[in-house]
């Protein structure tokens, strides 16, 4: 049985004092869940978040990283740096980074390999635009992104990767994919993993859905056969709302 992983993506929101009170409030509300709870916070919140999440079942993640260990890369943060401050997860290739910060399938692949090599758990995002969905090329887009992201990995490493299927037209728009469409897309991604790395690996890899997940739709989505939790943006900014998503099966 795959575990549900429910990760908040705060994006460029939350000051350290807000992060601290959020984690104090959330930790109380999610202490009895069997689901994995992750908060992917801005770099400036990481230190405070890790400290305040100690002794709780909340894990802290980052939203990006560089693939080099160190060097002349002004403004960048390495996987080693994240690991050293207690980060456990890292989002890689979010569509906002692909769209606004020139992230490519190639840089996603480099980052993924680097994250795994230091023991960070990568959450790699794939997803189609509205135009691509209307053209009927969703399956091709998301399976190609998946293939390129995982290129060169051993099956044992692929199992450690979390894939987030995030249709771009559903991110921050209030439009959610129907649970059938979301499950179908996730199945296509799993099928591609099976083709490349074997059925056993595909059965183990966690694949989330993301895009306007909220407390009101979390249950119907997360109960689908292939959807293993979610990557949650806007609705992860309120502790009460996010805790209701985490506790969707309570
Ligand atoms: P949203 O964002 O939940 O606000 O749609 C999801 C994401 O970008 O990961």
PDB file of C-alpha atoms and ligand atoms in Angstrom:
ATOM      1  CA  UNK A   1       0.000   0.000   0.000  1.00  0.00           C
ATOM      2  CA  UNK A   2       1.374   3.377  -0.978  1.00  0.00           C
ATOM      3  CA  UNK A   3       1.263   6.052   1.684  1.00  0.00           C
ATOM      4  CA  UNK A   4      -0.551   9.327   1.004  1.00  0.00           C
ATOM      5  CA  UNK A   5       1.803  12.282   0.961  1.00  0.00           C
ATOM      6  CA  UNK A   6       0.171  15.663   1.408  1.00  0.00           C
ATOM      7  CA  UNK A   7       2.521  18.545   0.769  1.00  0.00           C
ATOM      8  CA  UNK A   8       1.859  22.254   1.093  1.00  0.00           C
ATOM      9  CA  UNK A   9       3.616  24.551  -1.356  1.00  0.00           C
ATOM     10  CA  UNK A  10       3.682  28.003   0.216  1.00  0.00           C
ATOM     11  CA  UNK A  11       5.296  29.562  -2.876  1.00  0.00           C
ATOM     12  CA  UNK A  12       6.490  33.134  -2.107  1.00  0.00           C
ATOM     13  CA  UNK A  13       4.327  33.575   0.998  1.00  0.00           C
ATOM     14  CA  UNK A  14       4.756  33.583   4.777  1.00  0.00           C
ATOM     15  CA  UNK A  15       7.264  35.487   6.924  1.00  0.00           C
ATOM     16  CA  UNK A  16       9.174  33.543   9.599  1.00  0.00           C
ATOM     17  CA  UNK A  17       6.853  34.620  12.433  1.00  0.00           C
ATOM     18  CA  UNK A  18       3.865  33.483  10.361  1.00  0.00           C
ATOM     19  CA  UNK A  19       5.562  30.175   9.609  1.00  0.00           C
ATOM     20  CA  UNK A  20       6.207  29.572  13.304  1.00  0.00           C
ATOM     21  CA  UNK A  21       2.631  30.148  14.407  1.00  0.00           C
ATOM     22  CA  UNK A  22       1.309  28.151  11.439  1.00  0.00           C
ATOM     23  CA  UNK A  23       3.422  25.129  12.364  1.00  0.00           C
ATOM     24  CA  UNK A  24       2.400  25.350  16.020  1.00  0.00           C
ATOM     25  CA  UNK A  25      -1.267  25.405  15.028  1.00  0.00           C
ATOM     26  CA  UNK A  26      -0.982  22.730  12.335  1.00  0.00           C
ATOM     27  CA  UNK A  27       1.062  20.278  14.392  1.00  0.00           C
ATOM     28  CA  UNK A  28      -1.714  20.027  16.964  1.00  0.00           C
ATOM     29  CA  UNK A  29      -4.352  19.414  14.290  1.00  0.00           C
ATOM     30  CA  UNK A  30      -2.478  16.742  12.316  1.00  0.00           C
ATOM     31  CA  UNK A  31      -0.805  14.842  15.126  1.00  0.00           C
ATOM     32  CA  UNK A  32      -2.979  11.742  14.690  1.00  0.00           C
ATOM     33  CA  UNK A  33      -2.794  11.361  10.914  1.00  0.00           C
ATOM     34  CA  UNK A  34      -1.133   8.397   9.246  1.00  0.00           C
ATOM     35  CA  UNK A  35      -0.555  10.524   6.132  1.00  0.00           C
ATOM     36  CA  UNK A  36       2.835  12.093   5.476  1.00  0.00           C
ATOM     37  CA  UNK A  37       2.619  15.856   6.088  1.00  0.00           C
ATOM     38  CA  UNK A  38       5.096  18.137   4.318  1.00  0.00           C
ATOM     39  CA  UNK A  39       5.413  21.921   4.138  1.00  0.00           C
ATOM     40  CA  UNK A  40       7.536  23.316   1.303  1.00  0.00           C
ATOM     41  CA  UNK A  41       8.469  26.749   2.579  1.00  0.00           C
ATOM     42  CA  UNK A  42      10.495  29.706   1.231  1.00  0.00           C
ATOM     43  CA  UNK A  43      14.234  29.525   1.966  1.00  0.00           C
ATOM     44  CA  UNK A  44      13.956  32.291   4.545  1.00  0.00           C
ATOM     45  CA  UNK A  45      11.472  30.210   6.591  1.00  0.00           C
ATOM     46  CA  UNK A  46      13.410  26.950   6.513  1.00  0.00           C
ATOM     47  CA  UNK A  47      15.479  27.368   9.653  1.00  0.00           C
ATOM     48  CA  UNK A  48      12.530  28.452  11.819  1.00  0.00           C
ATOM     49  CA  UNK A  49      10.261  25.833  10.287  1.00  0.00           C
ATOM     50  CA  UNK A  50      12.659  22.950  10.898  1.00  0.00           C
ATOM     51  CA  UNK A  51      13.140  24.023  14.522  1.00  0.00           C
ATOM     52  CA  UNK A  52       9.416  24.371  15.153  1.00  0.00           C
ATOM     53  CA  UNK A  53       8.558  21.117  13.394  1.00  0.00           C
ATOM     54  CA  UNK A  54      10.876  19.134  15.658  1.00  0.00           C
ATOM     55  CA  UNK A  55       8.939  16.577  17.673  1.00  0.00           C
ATOM     56  CA  UNK A  56       5.903  16.880  15.365  1.00  0.00           C
ATOM     57  CA  UNK A  57       4.973  14.757  12.345  1.00  0.00           C
ATOM     58  CA  UNK A  58       5.470  17.695   9.958  1.00  0.00           C
ATOM     59  CA  UNK A  59       8.379  17.413   7.507  1.00  0.00           C
ATOM     60  CA  UNK A  60       9.948  20.476   5.934  1.00  0.00           C
ATOM     61  CA  UNK A  61      10.685  20.862   2.239  1.00  0.00           C
ATOM     62  CA  UNK A  62      12.163  23.523  -0.041  1.00  0.00           C
ATOM     63  CA  UNK A  63      10.703  24.726  -3.345  1.00  0.00           C
ATOM     64  CA  UNK A  64      13.809  24.618  -5.526  1.00  0.00           C
ATOM     65  CA  UNK A  65      17.549  23.932  -5.434  1.00  0.00           C
ATOM     66  CA  UNK A  66      20.637  24.046  -7.666  1.00  0.00           C
ATOM     67  CA  UNK A  67      22.300  20.916  -9.017  1.00  0.00           C
ATOM     68  CA  UNK A  68      25.866  21.955  -8.212  1.00  0.00           C
ATOM     69  CA  UNK A  69      27.306  21.417  -4.756  1.00  0.00           C
ATOM     70  CA  UNK A  70      28.807  24.899  -4.432  1.00  0.00           C
ATOM     71  CA  UNK A  71      30.523  27.639  -6.371  1.00  0.00           C
ATOM     72  CA  UNK A  72      29.959  30.899  -8.205  1.00  0.00           C
ATOM     73  CA  UNK A  73      26.177  30.700  -8.630  1.00  0.00           C
ATOM     74  CA  UNK A  74      24.944  33.915  -7.068  1.00  0.00           C
ATOM     75  CA  UNK A  75      21.538  33.605  -5.485  1.00  0.00           C
ATOM     76  CA  UNK A  76      21.353  29.815  -5.678  1.00  0.00           C
ATOM     77  CA  UNK A  77      21.031  27.233  -2.898  1.00  0.00           C
ATOM     78  CA  UNK A  78      22.480  23.716  -3.104  1.00  0.00           C
ATOM     79  CA  UNK A  79      21.033  20.364  -2.088  1.00  0.00           C
ATOM     80  CA  UNK A  80      23.816  20.020   0.499  1.00  0.00           C
ATOM     81  CA  UNK A  81      22.810  23.356   2.051  1.00  0.00           C
ATOM     82  CA  UNK A  82      19.185  22.235   2.303  1.00  0.00           C
ATOM     83  CA  UNK A  83      20.146  18.914   3.793  1.00  0.00           C
ATOM     84  CA  UNK A  84      22.421  20.606   6.352  1.00  0.00           C
ATOM     85  CA  UNK A  85      19.560  22.690   7.763  1.00  0.00           C
ATOM     86  CA  UNK A  86      17.226  19.732   8.149  1.00  0.00           C
ATOM     87  CA  UNK A  87      15.205  19.864   4.938  1.00  0.00           C
ATOM     88  CA  UNK A  88      13.809  16.466   3.856  1.00  0.00           C
ATOM     89  CA  UNK A  89      11.862  17.236   0.669  1.00  0.00           C
ATOM     90  CA  UNK A  90      12.382  19.506  -2.317  1.00  0.00           C
ATOM     91  CA  UNK A  91      10.007  20.480  -5.115  1.00  0.00           C
ATOM     92  CA  UNK A  92      11.676  20.262  -8.517  1.00  0.00           C
ATOM     93  CA  UNK A  93      10.377  21.597 -11.822  1.00  0.00           C
ATOM     94  CA  UNK A  94       7.226  23.310 -10.600  1.00  0.00           C
ATOM     95  CA  UNK A  95       5.392  24.776 -13.595  1.00  0.00           C
ATOM     96  CA  UNK A  96       5.958  28.308 -12.251  1.00  0.00           C
ATOM     97  CA  UNK A  97       9.688  27.663 -12.357  1.00  0.00           C
ATOM     98  CA  UNK A  98       9.445  26.168 -15.833  1.00  0.00           C
ATOM     99  CA  UNK A  99       7.368  29.144 -16.985  1.00  0.00           C
ATOM    100  CA  UNK A 100       9.073  32.112 -15.279  1.00  0.00           C
ATOM    101  CA  UNK A 101      12.597  30.887 -14.484  1.00  0.00           C
ATOM    102  CA  UNK A 102      13.618  28.915 -17.554  1.00  0.00           C
ATOM    103  CA  UNK A 103      13.526  25.507 -15.869  1.00  0.00           C
ATOM    104  CA  UNK A 104      13.820  22.792 -18.514  1.00  0.00           C
ATOM    105  CA  UNK A 105      13.442  19.009 -18.555  1.00  0.00           C
ATOM    106  CA  UNK A 106      17.225  18.877 -18.573  1.00  0.00           C
ATOM    107  CA  UNK A 107      17.722  21.021 -15.452  1.00  0.00           C
ATOM    108  CA  UNK A 108      14.906  19.112 -13.745  1.00  0.00           C
ATOM    109  CA  UNK A 109      16.768  15.868 -14.420  1.00  0.00           C
ATOM    110  CA  UNK A 110      20.058  17.267 -13.073  1.00  0.00           C
ATOM    111  CA  UNK A 111      18.369  18.578  -9.933  1.00  0.00           C
ATOM    112  CA  UNK A 112      16.549  15.302  -9.377  1.00  0.00           C
ATOM    113  CA  UNK A 113      19.767  13.308  -9.515  1.00  0.00           C
ATOM    114  CA  UNK A 114      21.501  15.717  -7.179  1.00  0.00           C
ATOM    115  CA  UNK A 115      18.641  15.721  -4.664  1.00  0.00           C
ATOM    116  CA  UNK A 116      18.630  11.912  -4.541  1.00  0.00           C
ATOM    117  CA  UNK A 117      22.400  11.765  -4.145  1.00  0.00           C
ATOM    118  CA  UNK A 118      22.253  13.735  -0.887  1.00  0.00           C
ATOM    119  CA  UNK A 119      19.153  11.940   0.416  1.00  0.00           C
ATOM    120  CA  UNK A 120      16.542  14.630  -0.222  1.00  0.00           C
ATOM    121  CA  UNK A 121      13.136  13.407  -1.388  1.00  0.00           C
ATOM    122  CA  UNK A 122      12.286  15.160  -4.636  1.00  0.00           C
ATOM    123  CA  UNK A 123       8.724  16.096  -5.580  1.00  0.00           C
ATOM    124  CA  UNK A 124       8.936  16.535  -9.335  1.00  0.00           C
ATOM    125  CA  UNK A 125       6.097  18.342 -11.090  1.00  0.00           C
ATOM    126  CA  UNK A 126       4.688  17.526 -14.515  1.00  0.00           C
ATOM    127  CA  UNK A 127       1.570  18.835 -16.208  1.00  0.00           C
ATOM    128  CA  UNK A 128      -0.020  20.084 -19.396  1.00  0.00           C
ATOM    129  CA  UNK A 129      -1.262  23.540 -20.390  1.00  0.00           C
ATOM    130  CA  UNK A 130      -4.912  24.181 -21.258  1.00  0.00           C
ATOM    131  CA  UNK A 131      -3.985  24.383 -24.928  1.00  0.00           C
ATOM    132  CA  UNK A 132      -2.280  21.001 -24.794  1.00  0.00           C
ATOM    133  CA  UNK A 133      -5.271  19.450 -23.036  1.00  0.00           C
ATOM    134  CA  UNK A 134      -7.590  20.829 -25.710  1.00  0.00           C
ATOM    135  CA  UNK A 135      -5.335  19.455 -28.430  1.00  0.00           C
ATOM    136  CA  UNK A 136      -5.592  16.016 -26.830  1.00  0.00           C
ATOM    137  CA  UNK A 137      -1.856  15.692 -26.167  1.00  0.00           C
ATOM    138  CA  UNK A 138      -1.967  15.545 -22.353  1.00  0.00           C
ATOM    139  CA  UNK A 139      -0.754  11.944 -22.095  1.00  0.00           C
ATOM    140  CA  UNK A 140       2.164  12.602 -24.421  1.00  0.00           C
ATOM    141  CA  UNK A 141       3.228  15.762 -22.595  1.00  0.00           C
ATOM    142  CA  UNK A 142       3.108  14.340 -19.083  1.00  0.00           C
ATOM    143  CA  UNK A 143       4.707  11.006 -19.937  1.00  0.00           C
ATOM    144  CA  UNK A 144       7.507  12.733 -21.864  1.00  0.00           C
ATOM    145  CA  UNK A 145       8.148  15.116 -18.958  1.00  0.00           C
ATOM    146  CA  UNK A 146       8.229  12.130 -16.614  1.00  0.00           C
ATOM    147  CA  UNK A 147      10.589  10.177 -18.842  1.00  0.00           C
ATOM    148  CA  UNK A 148      12.987  13.107 -19.181  1.00  0.00           C
ATOM    149  CA  UNK A 149      12.896  13.920 -15.465  1.00  0.00           C
ATOM    150  CA  UNK A 150      13.767  10.338 -14.507  1.00  0.00           C
ATOM    151  CA  UNK A 151      16.266   9.745 -17.310  1.00  0.00           C
ATOM    152  CA  UNK A 152      19.339   7.811 -16.183  1.00  0.00           C
ATOM    153  CA  UNK A 153      18.008   6.806 -12.753  1.00  0.00           C
ATOM    154  CA  UNK A 154      18.070   3.249 -11.417  1.00  0.00           C
ATOM    155  CA  UNK A 155      14.712   1.705 -10.434  1.00  0.00           C
ATOM    156  CA  UNK A 156      15.775   1.823  -6.760  1.00  0.00           C
ATOM    157  CA  UNK A 157      16.105   5.616  -7.065  1.00  0.00           C
ATOM    158  CA  UNK A 158      12.912   6.066  -9.063  1.00  0.00           C
ATOM    159  CA  UNK A 159      11.014   4.599  -6.108  1.00  0.00           C
ATOM    160  CA  UNK A 160      12.239   7.469  -3.946  1.00  0.00           C
ATOM    161  CA  UNK A 161      10.887  10.142  -6.286  1.00  0.00           C
ATOM    162  CA  UNK A 162       7.463  11.646  -5.729  1.00  0.00           C
ATOM    163  CA  UNK A 163       5.782  12.791  -8.918  1.00  0.00           C
ATOM    164  CA  UNK A 164       3.163  15.545  -8.751  1.00  0.00           C
ATOM    165  CA  UNK A 165       0.742  15.638 -11.663  1.00  0.00           C
ATOM    166  CA  UNK A 166      -0.255  19.297 -11.841  1.00  0.00           C
ATOM    167  CA  UNK A 167      -2.310  20.406 -14.847  1.00  0.00           C
ATOM    168  CA  UNK A 168      -1.161  23.998 -15.333  1.00  0.00           C
ATOM    169  CA  UNK A 169      -4.678  25.248 -16.053  1.00  0.00           C
ATOM    170  CA  UNK A 170      -5.767  24.027 -12.609  1.00  0.00           C
ATOM    171  CA  UNK A 171      -3.028  25.769 -10.612  1.00  0.00           C
ATOM    172  CA  UNK A 172      -4.293  28.732  -8.628  1.00  0.00           C
ATOM    173  CA  UNK A 173      -7.367  29.024 -10.822  1.00  0.00           C
ATOM    174  CA  UNK A 174      -9.960  27.306  -8.652  1.00  0.00           C
ATOM    175  CA  UNK A 175     -10.487  24.857 -11.534  1.00  0.00           C
ATOM    176  CA  UNK A 176      -9.778  21.300 -10.480  1.00  0.00           C
ATOM    177  CA  UNK A 177      -9.397  18.378 -12.853  1.00  0.00           C
ATOM    178  CA  UNK A 178     -12.265  15.945 -12.429  1.00  0.00           C
ATOM    179  CA  UNK A 179     -11.222  13.074 -10.248  1.00  0.00           C
ATOM    180  CA  UNK A 180     -11.572  10.711 -13.192  1.00  0.00           C
ATOM    181  CA  UNK A 181      -9.348  12.865 -15.440  1.00  0.00           C
ATOM    182  CA  UNK A 182      -6.784  13.335 -12.670  1.00  0.00           C
ATOM    183  CA  UNK A 183      -6.709   9.614 -11.926  1.00  0.00           C
ATOM    184  CA  UNK A 184      -6.393   8.798 -15.620  1.00  0.00           C
ATOM    185  CA  UNK A 185      -3.416  11.146 -16.022  1.00  0.00           C
ATOM    186  CA  UNK A 186      -1.750   9.712 -12.927  1.00  0.00           C
ATOM    187  CA  UNK A 187      -2.277   6.199 -14.320  1.00  0.00           C
ATOM    188  CA  UNK A 188      -0.618   7.211 -17.586  1.00  0.00           C
ATOM    189  CA  UNK A 189       2.402   8.473 -15.656  1.00  0.00           C
ATOM    190  CA  UNK A 190       2.514   5.236 -13.643  1.00  0.00           C
ATOM    191  CA  UNK A 191       2.284   3.224 -16.862  1.00  0.00           C
ATOM    192  CA  UNK A 192       5.278   5.083 -18.274  1.00  0.00           C
ATOM    193  CA  UNK A 193       7.248   4.358 -15.090  1.00  0.00           C
ATOM    194  CA  UNK A 194       6.275   0.681 -15.452  1.00  0.00           C
ATOM    195  CA  UNK A 195       7.473   0.604 -19.080  1.00  0.00           C
ATOM    196  CA  UNK A 196      10.830   2.106 -18.218  1.00  0.00           C
ATOM    197  CA  UNK A 197      11.543   0.739 -14.731  1.00  0.00           C
ATOM    198  CA  UNK A 198       9.246  -2.251 -14.216  1.00  0.00           C
ATOM    199  CA  UNK A 199       5.829  -2.794 -12.670  1.00  0.00           C
ATOM    200  CA  UNK A 200       7.154  -3.232  -9.149  1.00  0.00           C
ATOM    201  CA  UNK A 201       8.779   0.194  -9.204  1.00  0.00           C
ATOM    202  CA  UNK A 202       5.665   1.728 -10.755  1.00  0.00           C
ATOM    203  CA  UNK A 203       3.492   0.227  -8.029  1.00  0.00           C
ATOM    204  CA  UNK A 204       5.683   1.825  -5.364  1.00  0.00           C
ATOM    205  CA  UNK A 205       6.189   5.309  -6.762  1.00  0.00           C
ATOM    206  CA  UNK A 206       4.045   7.974  -5.132  1.00  0.00           C
ATOM    207  CA  UNK A 207       2.145  10.172  -7.586  1.00  0.00           C
ATOM    208  CA  UNK A 208       0.247  13.162  -6.251  1.00  0.00           C
ATOM    209  CA  UNK A 209      -2.349  15.395  -7.831  1.00  0.00           C
ATOM    210  CA  UNK A 210      -1.987  19.180  -7.588  1.00  0.00           C
ATOM    211  CA  UNK A 211      -4.084  22.098  -8.836  1.00  0.00           C
ATOM    212  CA  UNK A 212      -6.710  23.851  -6.710  1.00  0.00           C
ATOM    213  CA  UNK A 213      -6.873  21.086  -4.114  1.00  0.00           C
ATOM    214  CA  UNK A 214      -8.896  22.235  -1.097  1.00  0.00           C
ATOM    215  CA  UNK A 215     -10.622  20.656   1.891  1.00  0.00           C
ATOM    216  CA  UNK A 216     -13.865  20.441  -0.098  1.00  0.00           C
ATOM    217  CA  UNK A 217     -12.381  18.266  -2.891  1.00  0.00           C
ATOM    218  CA  UNK A 218      -9.443  16.484  -1.239  1.00  0.00           C
ATOM    219  CA  UNK A 219     -11.380  13.368  -0.265  1.00  0.00           C
ATOM    220  CA  UNK A 220     -12.855  12.678  -3.684  1.00  0.00           C
ATOM    221  CA  UNK A 221      -9.445  13.115  -5.328  1.00  0.00           C
ATOM    222  CA  UNK A 222      -7.301  11.239  -2.810  1.00  0.00           C
ATOM    223  CA  UNK A 223      -9.664   8.279  -2.704  1.00  0.00           C
ATOM    224  CA  UNK A 224      -9.027   7.508  -6.373  1.00  0.00           C
ATOM    225  CA  UNK A 225      -7.045   4.331  -7.062  1.00  0.00           C
ATOM    226  CA  UNK A 226      -3.826   5.931  -8.304  1.00  0.00           C
ATOM    227  CA  UNK A 227      -3.731   9.345  -6.610  1.00  0.00           C
ATOM    228  CA  UNK A 228      -1.401   9.213  -3.617  1.00  0.00           C
ATOM    229  CA  UNK A 229      -2.138  12.556  -1.991  1.00  0.00           C
ATOM    230  CA  UNK A 230      -1.599  16.078  -3.206  1.00  0.00           C
ATOM    231  CA  UNK A 231       0.583  19.104  -3.699  1.00  0.00           C
ATOM    232  CA  UNK A 232      -1.406  22.014  -2.326  1.00  0.00           C
ATOM    233  CA  UNK A 233      -0.730  25.698  -3.033  1.00  0.00           C
ATOM    234  CA  UNK A 234      -3.285  28.315  -1.968  1.00  0.00           C
ATOM    235  CA  UNK A 235      -5.118  26.050   0.457  1.00  0.00           C
ATOM    236  CA  UNK A 236      -1.891  25.295   2.346  1.00  0.00           C
ATOM    237  CA  UNK A 237      -1.652  28.879   3.612  1.00  0.00           C
ATOM    238  CA  UNK A 238      -4.356  28.465   6.270  1.00  0.00           C
ATOM    239  CA  UNK A 239      -3.623  25.919   8.993  1.00  0.00           C
ATOM    240  CA  UNK A 240      -7.283  25.006   9.493  1.00  0.00           C
ATOM    241  CA  UNK A 241      -7.929  24.424   5.785  1.00  0.00           C
ATOM    242  CA  UNK A 242      -4.682  22.538   5.256  1.00  0.00           C
ATOM    243  CA  UNK A 243      -5.288  20.334   8.299  1.00  0.00           C
ATOM    244  CA  UNK A 244      -8.688  19.399   6.874  1.00  0.00           C
ATOM    245  CA  UNK A 245      -6.967  18.329   3.657  1.00  0.00           C
ATOM    246  CA  UNK A 246      -4.424  16.257   5.597  1.00  0.00           C
ATOM    247  CA  UNK A 247      -7.242  14.753   7.655  1.00  0.00           C
ATOM    248  CA  UNK A 248      -9.444  14.068   4.618  1.00  0.00           C
ATOM    249  CA  UNK A 249      -9.807  10.418   5.663  1.00  0.00           C
ATOM    250  CA  UNK A 250     -10.751  11.110   9.288  1.00  0.00           C
TER     251      UNK A 250
HETATM  252  P1  LIG B   1      -2.868  25.628  -6.046  1.00  0.00           P
HETATM  253  O1  LIG B   1      -1.322  25.389  -6.381  1.00  0.00           O
HETATM  254  O2  LIG B   1      -3.258  24.569  -5.031  1.00  0.00           O
HETATM  255  O3  LIG B   1      -2.940  27.008  -5.481  1.00  0.00           O
HETATM  256  O4  LIG B   1      -3.625  25.472  -7.310  1.00  0.00           O
HETATM  257  C1  LIG B   1      -0.794  24.101  -6.507  1.00  0.00           C
HETATM  258  C2  LIG B   1       0.679  24.175  -6.843  1.00  0.00           C
HETATM  259  O5  LIG B   1       1.078  25.085  -7.578  1.00  0.00           O
HETATM  260  O6  LIG B   1       1.475  23.321  -6.400  1.00  0.00           O
END
